[in-house]
Short mmCIF file of C-alpha atoms in Angstrom, two decimals:
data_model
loop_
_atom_site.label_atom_id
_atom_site.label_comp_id
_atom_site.label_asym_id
_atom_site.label_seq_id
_atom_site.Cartn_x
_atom_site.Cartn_y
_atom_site.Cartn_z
CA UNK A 1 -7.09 -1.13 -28.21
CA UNK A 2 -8.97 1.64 -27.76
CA UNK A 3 -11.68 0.97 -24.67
CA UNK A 4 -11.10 0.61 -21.02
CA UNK A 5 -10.14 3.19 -18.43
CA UNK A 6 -7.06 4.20 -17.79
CA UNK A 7 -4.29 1.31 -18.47
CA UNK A 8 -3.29 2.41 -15.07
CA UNK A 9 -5.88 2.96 -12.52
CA UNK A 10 -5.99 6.47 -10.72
CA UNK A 11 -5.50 5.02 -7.34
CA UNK A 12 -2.48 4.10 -8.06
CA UNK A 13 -1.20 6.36 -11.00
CA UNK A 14 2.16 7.55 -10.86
CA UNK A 15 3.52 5.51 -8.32
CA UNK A 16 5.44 3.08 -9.88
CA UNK A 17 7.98 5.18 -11.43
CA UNK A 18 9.67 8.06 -10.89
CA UNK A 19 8.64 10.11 -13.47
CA UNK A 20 4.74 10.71 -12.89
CA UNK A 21 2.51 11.28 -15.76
CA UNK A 22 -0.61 13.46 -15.60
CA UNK A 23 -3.72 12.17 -13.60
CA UNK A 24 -4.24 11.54 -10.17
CA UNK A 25 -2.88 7.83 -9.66
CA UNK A 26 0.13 8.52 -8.36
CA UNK A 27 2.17 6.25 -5.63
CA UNK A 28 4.51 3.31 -6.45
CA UNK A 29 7.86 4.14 -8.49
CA UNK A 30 9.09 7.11 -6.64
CA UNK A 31 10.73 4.68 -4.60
CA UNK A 32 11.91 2.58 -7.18
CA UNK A 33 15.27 2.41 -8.71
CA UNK A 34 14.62 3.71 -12.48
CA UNK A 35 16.87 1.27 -15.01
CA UNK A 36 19.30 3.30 -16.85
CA UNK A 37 18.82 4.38 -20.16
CA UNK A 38 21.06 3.80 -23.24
CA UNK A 39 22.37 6.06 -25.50
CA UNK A 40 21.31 6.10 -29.06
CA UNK A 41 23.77 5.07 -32.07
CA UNK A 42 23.59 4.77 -35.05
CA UNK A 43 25.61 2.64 -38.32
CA UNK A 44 28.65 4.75 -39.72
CA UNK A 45 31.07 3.23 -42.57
CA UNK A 46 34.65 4.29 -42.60
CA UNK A 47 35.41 6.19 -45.59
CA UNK A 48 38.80 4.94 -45.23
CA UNK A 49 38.22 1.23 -43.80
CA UNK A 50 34.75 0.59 -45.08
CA UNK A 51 33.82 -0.94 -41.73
CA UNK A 52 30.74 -0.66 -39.79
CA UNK A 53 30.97 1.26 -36.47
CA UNK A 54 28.46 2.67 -34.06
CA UNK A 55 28.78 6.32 -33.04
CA UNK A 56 25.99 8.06 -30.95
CA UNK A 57 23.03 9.61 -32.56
CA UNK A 58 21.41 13.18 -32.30
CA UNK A 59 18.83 12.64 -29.97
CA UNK A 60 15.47 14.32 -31.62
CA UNK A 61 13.30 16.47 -29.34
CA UNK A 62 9.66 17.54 -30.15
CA UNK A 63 7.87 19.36 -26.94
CA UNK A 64 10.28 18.38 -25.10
CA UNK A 65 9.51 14.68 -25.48
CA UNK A 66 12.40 12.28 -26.69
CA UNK A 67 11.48 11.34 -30.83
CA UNK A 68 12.70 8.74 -33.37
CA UNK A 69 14.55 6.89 -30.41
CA UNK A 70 14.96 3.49 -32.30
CA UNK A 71 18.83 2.96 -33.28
CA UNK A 72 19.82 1.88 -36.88
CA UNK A 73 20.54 -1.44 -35.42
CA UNK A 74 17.45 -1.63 -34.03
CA UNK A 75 15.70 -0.69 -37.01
CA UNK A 76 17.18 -3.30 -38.71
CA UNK A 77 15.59 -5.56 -36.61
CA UNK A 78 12.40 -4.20 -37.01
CA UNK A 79 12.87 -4.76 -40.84
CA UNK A 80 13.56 -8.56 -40.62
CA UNK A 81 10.03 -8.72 -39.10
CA UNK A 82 8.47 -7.91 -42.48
CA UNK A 83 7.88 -11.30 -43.36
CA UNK A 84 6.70 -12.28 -39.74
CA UNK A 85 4.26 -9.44 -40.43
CA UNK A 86 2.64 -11.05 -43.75
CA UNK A 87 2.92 -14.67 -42.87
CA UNK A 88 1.85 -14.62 -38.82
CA UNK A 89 -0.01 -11.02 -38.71
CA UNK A 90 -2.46 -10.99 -41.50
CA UNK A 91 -3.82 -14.45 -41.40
CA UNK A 92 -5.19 -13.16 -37.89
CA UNK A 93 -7.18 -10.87 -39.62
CA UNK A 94 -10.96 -11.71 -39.78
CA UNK A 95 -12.31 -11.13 -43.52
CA UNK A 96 -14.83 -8.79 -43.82
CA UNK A 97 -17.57 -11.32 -45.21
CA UNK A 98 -16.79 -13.57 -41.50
CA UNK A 99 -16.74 -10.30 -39.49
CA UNK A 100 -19.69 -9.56 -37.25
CA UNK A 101 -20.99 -5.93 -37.58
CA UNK A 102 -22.94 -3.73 -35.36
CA UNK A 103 -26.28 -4.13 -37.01
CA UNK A 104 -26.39 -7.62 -35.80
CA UNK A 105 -26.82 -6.72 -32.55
CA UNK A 106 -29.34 -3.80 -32.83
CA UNK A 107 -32.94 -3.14 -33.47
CA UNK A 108 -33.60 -3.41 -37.19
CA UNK A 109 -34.85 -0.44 -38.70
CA UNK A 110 -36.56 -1.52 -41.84
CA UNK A 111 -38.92 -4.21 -39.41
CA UNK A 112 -42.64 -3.39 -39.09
CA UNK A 113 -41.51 -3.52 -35.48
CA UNK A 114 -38.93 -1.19 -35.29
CA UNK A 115 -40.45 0.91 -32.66
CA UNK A 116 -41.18 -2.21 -30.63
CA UNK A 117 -37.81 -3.26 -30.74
CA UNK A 118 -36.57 0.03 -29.35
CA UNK A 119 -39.05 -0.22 -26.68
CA UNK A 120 -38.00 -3.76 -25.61
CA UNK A 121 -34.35 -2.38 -25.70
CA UNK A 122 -35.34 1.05 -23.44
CA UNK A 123 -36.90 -1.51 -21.12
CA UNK A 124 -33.60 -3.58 -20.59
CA UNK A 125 -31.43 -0.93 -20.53
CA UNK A 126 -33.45 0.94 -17.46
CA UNK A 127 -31.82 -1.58 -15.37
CA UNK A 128 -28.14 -0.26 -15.75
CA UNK A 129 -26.83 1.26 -13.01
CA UNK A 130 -25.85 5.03 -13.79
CA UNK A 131 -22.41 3.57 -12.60
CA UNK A 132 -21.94 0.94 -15.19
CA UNK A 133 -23.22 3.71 -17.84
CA UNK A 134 -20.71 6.12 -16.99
CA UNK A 135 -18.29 3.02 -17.83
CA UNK A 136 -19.96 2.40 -21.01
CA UNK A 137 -20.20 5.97 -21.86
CA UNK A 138 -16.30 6.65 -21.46
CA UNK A 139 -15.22 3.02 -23.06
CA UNK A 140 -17.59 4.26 -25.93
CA UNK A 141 -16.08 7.83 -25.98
CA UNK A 142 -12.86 6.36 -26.13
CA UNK A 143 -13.11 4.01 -29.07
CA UNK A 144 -14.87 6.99 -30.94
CA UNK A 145 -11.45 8.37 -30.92
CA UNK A 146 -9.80 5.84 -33.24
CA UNK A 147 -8.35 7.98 -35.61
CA UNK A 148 -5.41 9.03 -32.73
CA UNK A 149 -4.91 5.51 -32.54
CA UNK A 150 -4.38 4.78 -35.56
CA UNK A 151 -2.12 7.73 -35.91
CA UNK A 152 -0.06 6.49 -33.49
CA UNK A 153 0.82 3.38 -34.99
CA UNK A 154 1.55 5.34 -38.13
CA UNK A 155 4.50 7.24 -36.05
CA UNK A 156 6.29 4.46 -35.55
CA UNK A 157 9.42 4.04 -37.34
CA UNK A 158 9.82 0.62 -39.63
CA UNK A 159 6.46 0.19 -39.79
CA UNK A 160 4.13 3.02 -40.35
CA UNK A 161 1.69 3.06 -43.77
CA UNK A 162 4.22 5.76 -45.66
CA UNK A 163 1.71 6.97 -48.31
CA UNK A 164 -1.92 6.13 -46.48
CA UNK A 165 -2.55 3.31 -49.12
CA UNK A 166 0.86 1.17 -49.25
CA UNK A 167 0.83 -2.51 -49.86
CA UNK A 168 3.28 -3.53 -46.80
CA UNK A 169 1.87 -6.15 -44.56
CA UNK A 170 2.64 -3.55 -41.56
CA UNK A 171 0.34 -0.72 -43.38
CA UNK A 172 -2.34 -3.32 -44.46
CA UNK A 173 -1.99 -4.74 -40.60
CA UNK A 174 -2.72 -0.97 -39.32
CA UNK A 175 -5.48 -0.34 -41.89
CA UNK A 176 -7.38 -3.47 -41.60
CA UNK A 177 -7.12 -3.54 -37.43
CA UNK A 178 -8.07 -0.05 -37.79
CA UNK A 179 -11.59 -1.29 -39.72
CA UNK A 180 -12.06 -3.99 -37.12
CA UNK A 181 -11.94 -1.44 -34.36
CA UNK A 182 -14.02 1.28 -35.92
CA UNK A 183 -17.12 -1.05 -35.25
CA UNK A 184 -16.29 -0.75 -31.76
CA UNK A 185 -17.22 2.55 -30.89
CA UNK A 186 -20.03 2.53 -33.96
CA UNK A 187 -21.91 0.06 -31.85
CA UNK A 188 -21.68 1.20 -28.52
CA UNK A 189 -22.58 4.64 -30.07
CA UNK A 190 -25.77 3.77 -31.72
CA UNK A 191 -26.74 1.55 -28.70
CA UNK A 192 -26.31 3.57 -25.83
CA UNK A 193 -28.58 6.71 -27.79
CA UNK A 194 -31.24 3.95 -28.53
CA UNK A 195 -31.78 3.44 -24.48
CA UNK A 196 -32.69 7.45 -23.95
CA UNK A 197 -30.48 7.11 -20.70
CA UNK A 198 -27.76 9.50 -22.26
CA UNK A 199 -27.17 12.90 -23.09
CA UNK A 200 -25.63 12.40 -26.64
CA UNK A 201 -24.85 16.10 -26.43
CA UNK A 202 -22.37 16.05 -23.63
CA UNK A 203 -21.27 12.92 -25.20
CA UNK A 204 -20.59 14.26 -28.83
CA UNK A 205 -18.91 16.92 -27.43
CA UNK A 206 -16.72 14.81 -25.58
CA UNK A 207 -15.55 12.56 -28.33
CA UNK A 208 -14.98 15.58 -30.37
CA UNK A 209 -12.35 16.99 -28.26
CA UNK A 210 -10.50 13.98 -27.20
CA UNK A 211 -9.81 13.51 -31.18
CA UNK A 212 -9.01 16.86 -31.44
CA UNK A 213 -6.37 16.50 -28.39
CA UNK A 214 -4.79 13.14 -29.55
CA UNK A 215 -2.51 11.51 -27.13
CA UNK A 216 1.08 10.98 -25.91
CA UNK A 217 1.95 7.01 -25.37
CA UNK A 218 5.46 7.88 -24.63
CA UNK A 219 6.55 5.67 -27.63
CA UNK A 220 9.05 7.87 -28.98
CA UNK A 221 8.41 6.69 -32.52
CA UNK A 222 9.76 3.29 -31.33
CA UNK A 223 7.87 -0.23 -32.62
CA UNK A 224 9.77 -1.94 -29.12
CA UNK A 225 7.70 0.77 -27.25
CA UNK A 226 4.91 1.02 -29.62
CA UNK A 227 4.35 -2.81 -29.58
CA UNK A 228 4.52 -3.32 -25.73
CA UNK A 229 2.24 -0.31 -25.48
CA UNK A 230 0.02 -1.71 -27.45
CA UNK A 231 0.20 -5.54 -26.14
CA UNK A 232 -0.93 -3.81 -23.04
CA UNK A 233 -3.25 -1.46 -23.77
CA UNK A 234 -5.35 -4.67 -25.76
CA UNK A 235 -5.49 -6.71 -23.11
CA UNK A 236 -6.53 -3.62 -20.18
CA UNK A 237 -9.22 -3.41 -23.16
CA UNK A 238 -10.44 -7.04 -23.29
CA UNK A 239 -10.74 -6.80 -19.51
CA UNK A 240 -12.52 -3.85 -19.39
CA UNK A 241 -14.85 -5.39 -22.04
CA UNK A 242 -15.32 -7.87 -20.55
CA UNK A 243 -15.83 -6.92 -16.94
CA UNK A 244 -18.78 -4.81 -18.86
CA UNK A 245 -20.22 -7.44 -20.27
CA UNK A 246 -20.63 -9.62 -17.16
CA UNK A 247 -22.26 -6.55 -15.41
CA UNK A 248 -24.61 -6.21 -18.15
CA UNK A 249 -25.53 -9.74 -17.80
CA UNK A 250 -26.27 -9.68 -14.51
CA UNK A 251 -28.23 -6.25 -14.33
CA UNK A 252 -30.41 -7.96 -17.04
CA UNK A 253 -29.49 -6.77 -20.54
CA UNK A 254 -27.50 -9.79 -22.01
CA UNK A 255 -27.90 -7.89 -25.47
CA UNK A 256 -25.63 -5.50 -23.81
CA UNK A 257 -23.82 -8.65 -22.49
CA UNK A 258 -23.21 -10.03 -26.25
CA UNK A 259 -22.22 -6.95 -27.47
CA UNK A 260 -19.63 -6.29 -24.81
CA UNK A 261 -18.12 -9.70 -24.68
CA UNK A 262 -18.02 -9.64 -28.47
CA UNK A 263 -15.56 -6.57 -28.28
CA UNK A 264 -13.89 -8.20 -25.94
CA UNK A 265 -13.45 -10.99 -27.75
CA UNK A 266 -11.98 -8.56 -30.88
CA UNK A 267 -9.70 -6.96 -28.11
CA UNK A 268 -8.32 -10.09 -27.14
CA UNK A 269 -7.12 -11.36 -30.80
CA UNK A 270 -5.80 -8.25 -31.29
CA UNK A 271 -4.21 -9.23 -27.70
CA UNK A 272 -2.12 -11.96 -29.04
CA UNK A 273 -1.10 -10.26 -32.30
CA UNK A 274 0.90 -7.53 -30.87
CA UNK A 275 2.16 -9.71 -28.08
CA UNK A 276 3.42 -11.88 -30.84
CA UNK A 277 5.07 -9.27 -32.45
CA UNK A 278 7.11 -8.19 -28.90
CA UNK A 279 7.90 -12.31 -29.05
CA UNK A 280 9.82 -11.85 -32.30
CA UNK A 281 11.73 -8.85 -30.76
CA UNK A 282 12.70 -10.43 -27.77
CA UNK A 283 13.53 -13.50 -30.20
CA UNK A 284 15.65 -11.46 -32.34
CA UNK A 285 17.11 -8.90 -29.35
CA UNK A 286 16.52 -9.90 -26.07
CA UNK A 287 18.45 -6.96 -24.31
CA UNK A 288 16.44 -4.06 -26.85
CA UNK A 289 13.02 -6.08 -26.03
CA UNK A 290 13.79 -5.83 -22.58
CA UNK A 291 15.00 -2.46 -21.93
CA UNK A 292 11.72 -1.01 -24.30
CA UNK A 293 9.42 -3.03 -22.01
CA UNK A 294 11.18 -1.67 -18.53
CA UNK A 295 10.99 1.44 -20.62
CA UNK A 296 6.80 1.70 -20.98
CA UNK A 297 6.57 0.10 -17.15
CA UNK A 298 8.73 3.28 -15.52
CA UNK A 299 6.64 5.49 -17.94
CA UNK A 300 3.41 4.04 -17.22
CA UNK A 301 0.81 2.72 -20.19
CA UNK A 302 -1.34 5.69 -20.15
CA UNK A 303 -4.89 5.49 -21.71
CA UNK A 304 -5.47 6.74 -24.83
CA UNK A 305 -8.52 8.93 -23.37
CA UNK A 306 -6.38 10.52 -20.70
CA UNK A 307 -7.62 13.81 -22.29
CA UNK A 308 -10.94 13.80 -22.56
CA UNK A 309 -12.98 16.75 -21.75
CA UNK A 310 -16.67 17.75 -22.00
CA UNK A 311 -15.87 21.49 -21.38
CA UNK A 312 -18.53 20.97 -18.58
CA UNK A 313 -16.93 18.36 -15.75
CA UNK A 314 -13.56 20.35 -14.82
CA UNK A 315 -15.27 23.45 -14.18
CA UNK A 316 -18.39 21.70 -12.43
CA UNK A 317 -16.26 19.92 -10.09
CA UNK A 318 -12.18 20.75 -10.16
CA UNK A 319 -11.21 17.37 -11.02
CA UNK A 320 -10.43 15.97 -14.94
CA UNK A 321 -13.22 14.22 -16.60
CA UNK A 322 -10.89 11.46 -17.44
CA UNK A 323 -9.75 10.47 -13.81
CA UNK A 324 -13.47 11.01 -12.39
CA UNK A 325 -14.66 8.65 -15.01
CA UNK A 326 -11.67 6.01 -14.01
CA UNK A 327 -12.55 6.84 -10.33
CA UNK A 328 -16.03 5.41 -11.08
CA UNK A 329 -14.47 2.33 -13.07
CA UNK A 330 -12.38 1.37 -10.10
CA UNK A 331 -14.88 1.81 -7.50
CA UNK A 332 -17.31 -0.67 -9.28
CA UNK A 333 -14.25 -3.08 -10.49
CA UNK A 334 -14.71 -2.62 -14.31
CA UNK A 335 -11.25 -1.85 -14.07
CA UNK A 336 -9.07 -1.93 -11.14
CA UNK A 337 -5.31 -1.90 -9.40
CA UNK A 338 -5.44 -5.68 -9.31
CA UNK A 339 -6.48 -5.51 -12.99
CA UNK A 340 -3.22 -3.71 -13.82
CA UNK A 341 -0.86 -5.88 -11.92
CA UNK A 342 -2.50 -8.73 -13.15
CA UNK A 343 -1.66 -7.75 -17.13
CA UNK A 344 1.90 -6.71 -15.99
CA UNK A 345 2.12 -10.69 -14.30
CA UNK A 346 0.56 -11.76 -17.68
CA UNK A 347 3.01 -10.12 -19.59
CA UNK A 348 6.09 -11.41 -17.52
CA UNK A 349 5.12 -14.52 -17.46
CA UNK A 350 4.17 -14.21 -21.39
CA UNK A 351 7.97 -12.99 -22.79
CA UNK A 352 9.71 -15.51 -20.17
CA UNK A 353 10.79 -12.18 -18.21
CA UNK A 354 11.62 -14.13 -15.12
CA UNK A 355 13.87 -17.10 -17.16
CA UNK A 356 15.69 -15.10 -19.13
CA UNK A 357 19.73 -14.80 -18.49
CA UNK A 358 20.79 -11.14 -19.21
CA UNK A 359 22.95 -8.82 -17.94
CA UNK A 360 24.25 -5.05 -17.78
CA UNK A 361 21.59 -2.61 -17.82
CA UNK A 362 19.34 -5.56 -19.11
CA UNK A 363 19.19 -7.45 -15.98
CA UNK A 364 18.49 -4.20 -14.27
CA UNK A 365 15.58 -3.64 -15.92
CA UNK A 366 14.32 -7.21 -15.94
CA UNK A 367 14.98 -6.95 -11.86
CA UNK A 368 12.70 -3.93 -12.04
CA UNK A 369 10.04 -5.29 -14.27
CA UNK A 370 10.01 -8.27 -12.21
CA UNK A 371 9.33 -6.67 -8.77
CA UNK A 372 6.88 -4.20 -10.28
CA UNK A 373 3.85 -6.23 -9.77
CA UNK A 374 4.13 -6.09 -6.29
CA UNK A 375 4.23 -3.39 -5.77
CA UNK A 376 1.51 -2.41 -7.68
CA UNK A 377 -0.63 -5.12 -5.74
CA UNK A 378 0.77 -3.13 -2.24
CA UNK A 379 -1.16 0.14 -3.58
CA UNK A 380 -3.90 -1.80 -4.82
CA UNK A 381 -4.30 -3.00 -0.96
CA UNK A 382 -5.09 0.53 0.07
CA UNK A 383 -7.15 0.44 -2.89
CA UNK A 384 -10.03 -1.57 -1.57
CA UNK A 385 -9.12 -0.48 1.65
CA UNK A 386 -10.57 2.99 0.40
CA UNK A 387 -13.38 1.07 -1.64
CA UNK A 388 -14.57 -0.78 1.81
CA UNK A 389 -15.24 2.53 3.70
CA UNK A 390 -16.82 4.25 0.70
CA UNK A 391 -19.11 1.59 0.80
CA UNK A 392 -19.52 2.55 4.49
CA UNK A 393 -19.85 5.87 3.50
CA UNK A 394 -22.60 4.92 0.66
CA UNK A 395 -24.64 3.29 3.02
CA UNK A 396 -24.70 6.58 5.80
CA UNK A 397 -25.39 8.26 2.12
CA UNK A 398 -21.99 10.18 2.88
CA UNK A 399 -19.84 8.62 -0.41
CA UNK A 400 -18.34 11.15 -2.52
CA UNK A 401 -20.30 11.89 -5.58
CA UNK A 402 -19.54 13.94 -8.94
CA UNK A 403 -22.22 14.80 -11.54
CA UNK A 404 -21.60 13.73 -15.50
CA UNK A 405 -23.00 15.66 -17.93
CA UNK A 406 -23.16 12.52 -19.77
CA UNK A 407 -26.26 11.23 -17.66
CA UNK A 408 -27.47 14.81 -17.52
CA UNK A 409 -25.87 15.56 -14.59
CA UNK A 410 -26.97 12.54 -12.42
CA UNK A 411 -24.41 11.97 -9.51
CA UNK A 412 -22.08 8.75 -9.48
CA UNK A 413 -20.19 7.42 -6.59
CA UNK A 414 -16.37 7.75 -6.61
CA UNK A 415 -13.64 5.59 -4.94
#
């Protein structure tokens, strides 16, 4: 999950709904109708009857962020899923004796030609643009930061690992996807401070406080939120990956190729587990599945590096690390507008959005899910619109430019 820019891109973040989170991308939802909410209940028996009756729950504050939003019902139905987890999850686990690792891909340090492998590497890498590195760097930074992630998923009510070694498919799912990941970032890591084009430094630094400042998915301890949130996030991650990888190939480092399209490859099985989990709740509760995923849209799917800092960029420049590095991502279409409003299409089109016959406060927030792309694709207009003249502007050498103290302080285009 971890890679890619921003879920949402920062020329368009915080547009399409009308609460916007931190960043700079920031146009869409203010005109858009927000779905209602429901209130919370929760499962009471009648002393006196010994029926079953909903009454409204407390609703749980922490930093004034809504917490532990799932309903007892709803919790129930996250429960029936426990079987679902050990009989469809696991099996899309890879075992560890079929799983590729990053030493495959890198220079082999007990070979009499070690040193000659590093060279050969240096000589390939030379040919990545600083732009493509400072999309590399921050995908890299990002899965670093795995423990948050896997933190997250262990807020999540129903399914979290409740002692750190429990035997529940949902805690062995989390531990195991958690392994798979890790080689993620231990690749790109060890691959980008072979090529000598980075200043490990800055980037250490960087990695160091983004774990240290976690992150806020807006999932409210909720596995409907949780699971859309991460459905989404895999797939922004597979594209990112991937968009990488074809870069690399064509700059002339398909080892960089391989190793990018191989963790986006990862990213995309991961894709389909969590989107098959979202399946089941929609199976099992249309109207719940449907409100959680209007729910994440109106909040936005923010990336899990939204706080990264080097303790260098903000003061160097006035502007956040995180949307200077997205800024970058856009303007060379690692990850893009289009990208985002292509995933929330995928996704519609995915849970049967569009087909399905609901009503209430439901069909509200399937109406709003469903016109959502759109408008997303309207922003993403003025989007290359902006991208076209800073092309214009790179040519007259006029583009706007910020130094990363991840390149030692070489300048990178912005859109």
């Amino acid at each position: 999950m971890a890679a890619t820019v921003h879920a949402m891109p920062t020329s368009v973040r915080g547009t399409i709904s009308l609460r916007a989170p931190q960043g700079s991308f920031a146009v869409i939802a203010r005109n858009a109708r927000k779905p209602k909410t429901f209130s919370r209940q929760s499962l009471t028996v009648s002393a006196k009857t010994g029926k079953v009756f909903a009454v409204a729950a407390p609703k749980y504050q922490v930093d004034m962020e809504v917490t532990h939003s799932l309903t007892a019902e709803r919790l129930e139905v996250v429960k029936s899923l426990d079987n679902f987890a050990e009989t469809e999850l696991i099996p899309m686990l890879k075992p560890v004796e079929k799983s590729w690792q990053p030493q495959d891909f890198l220079p082999s340090p007990e070979s009499p030609d070690f040193l000659d492998q590093i060279a050969e590497l240096q000589k390939r890498a030379m040919n990545i643009s600083d732009d493509h590195l400072v999309c590399l760097v921050g995908d890299m930074v990002t899965e670093e930061a795995l423990p948050t992630y896997m933190n997250m998923l262990n807020t999540l009510d129903g399914t979290r690992d409740e002692t750190g070694a429990s035997d529940t498919a949902w805690a062995r799912w989390t531990r195991a996807w958690t392994a798979e990941e890790n080689r993620h970032g231990d690749l790109l890591n060890k691959y980008l401070w072979l090529t000598g084009r980075v200043d490990m430094k800055a980037v250490e630094v960087t990695i160091q406080n983004l774990i240290g400042s976690g992150m806020n998915p807006k999932t409210e301890n909720n596995p409907y939120l949780g699971f859309i949130y991460t459905s989404f996030q895999e797939r922004a991650t597979k594209v990112s990956h991937g968009n990488t990888a074809r870069f690399a190939n064509e700059e002339g480092d398909p080892v960089l190729g391989r190793i990018c399209g191989t963790i986006a490859a990862d990213e995309g099985r991961h894709e389909i587990a969590y989107t098959k989990i979202v399946d089941q709740l929609f199976l099992r509760d249309e109207e719940g599945a449907m409100l959680a995923f209007a729910d994440m849209m109106k909040k936005q799917i923010i990336m899990p590096a939204h706080l990264m800092n080097d303790n260098q960029h903000k003061a160097n420049t006035g502007r956040d690390l995180f949307d200077d590095f997205s800024s970058v991502a856009e303007n060379v279409g690692v990850y893009t507008a289009q990208d985002y409003a292509d995933i929330m299409e995928h996704l519609i089109k995915r849970w049967d959005i569009e087909k399905r016959a609901l009503s209430g406060e439901a069909a509200e927030a399937q109406d709003y899910v469903c016109r959502l792309p759109t408008r997303v694709r309207r922003l993403a207009e003025r989007s290359s619109a902006r991208k076209k003249k800073n092309m214009l502007a790179e040519k007259a050498g006029q583009a706007g430019q910020a130094q990363f103290s991840w390149l030692f302080n070489r300048e990178v285009n912005l859109l």
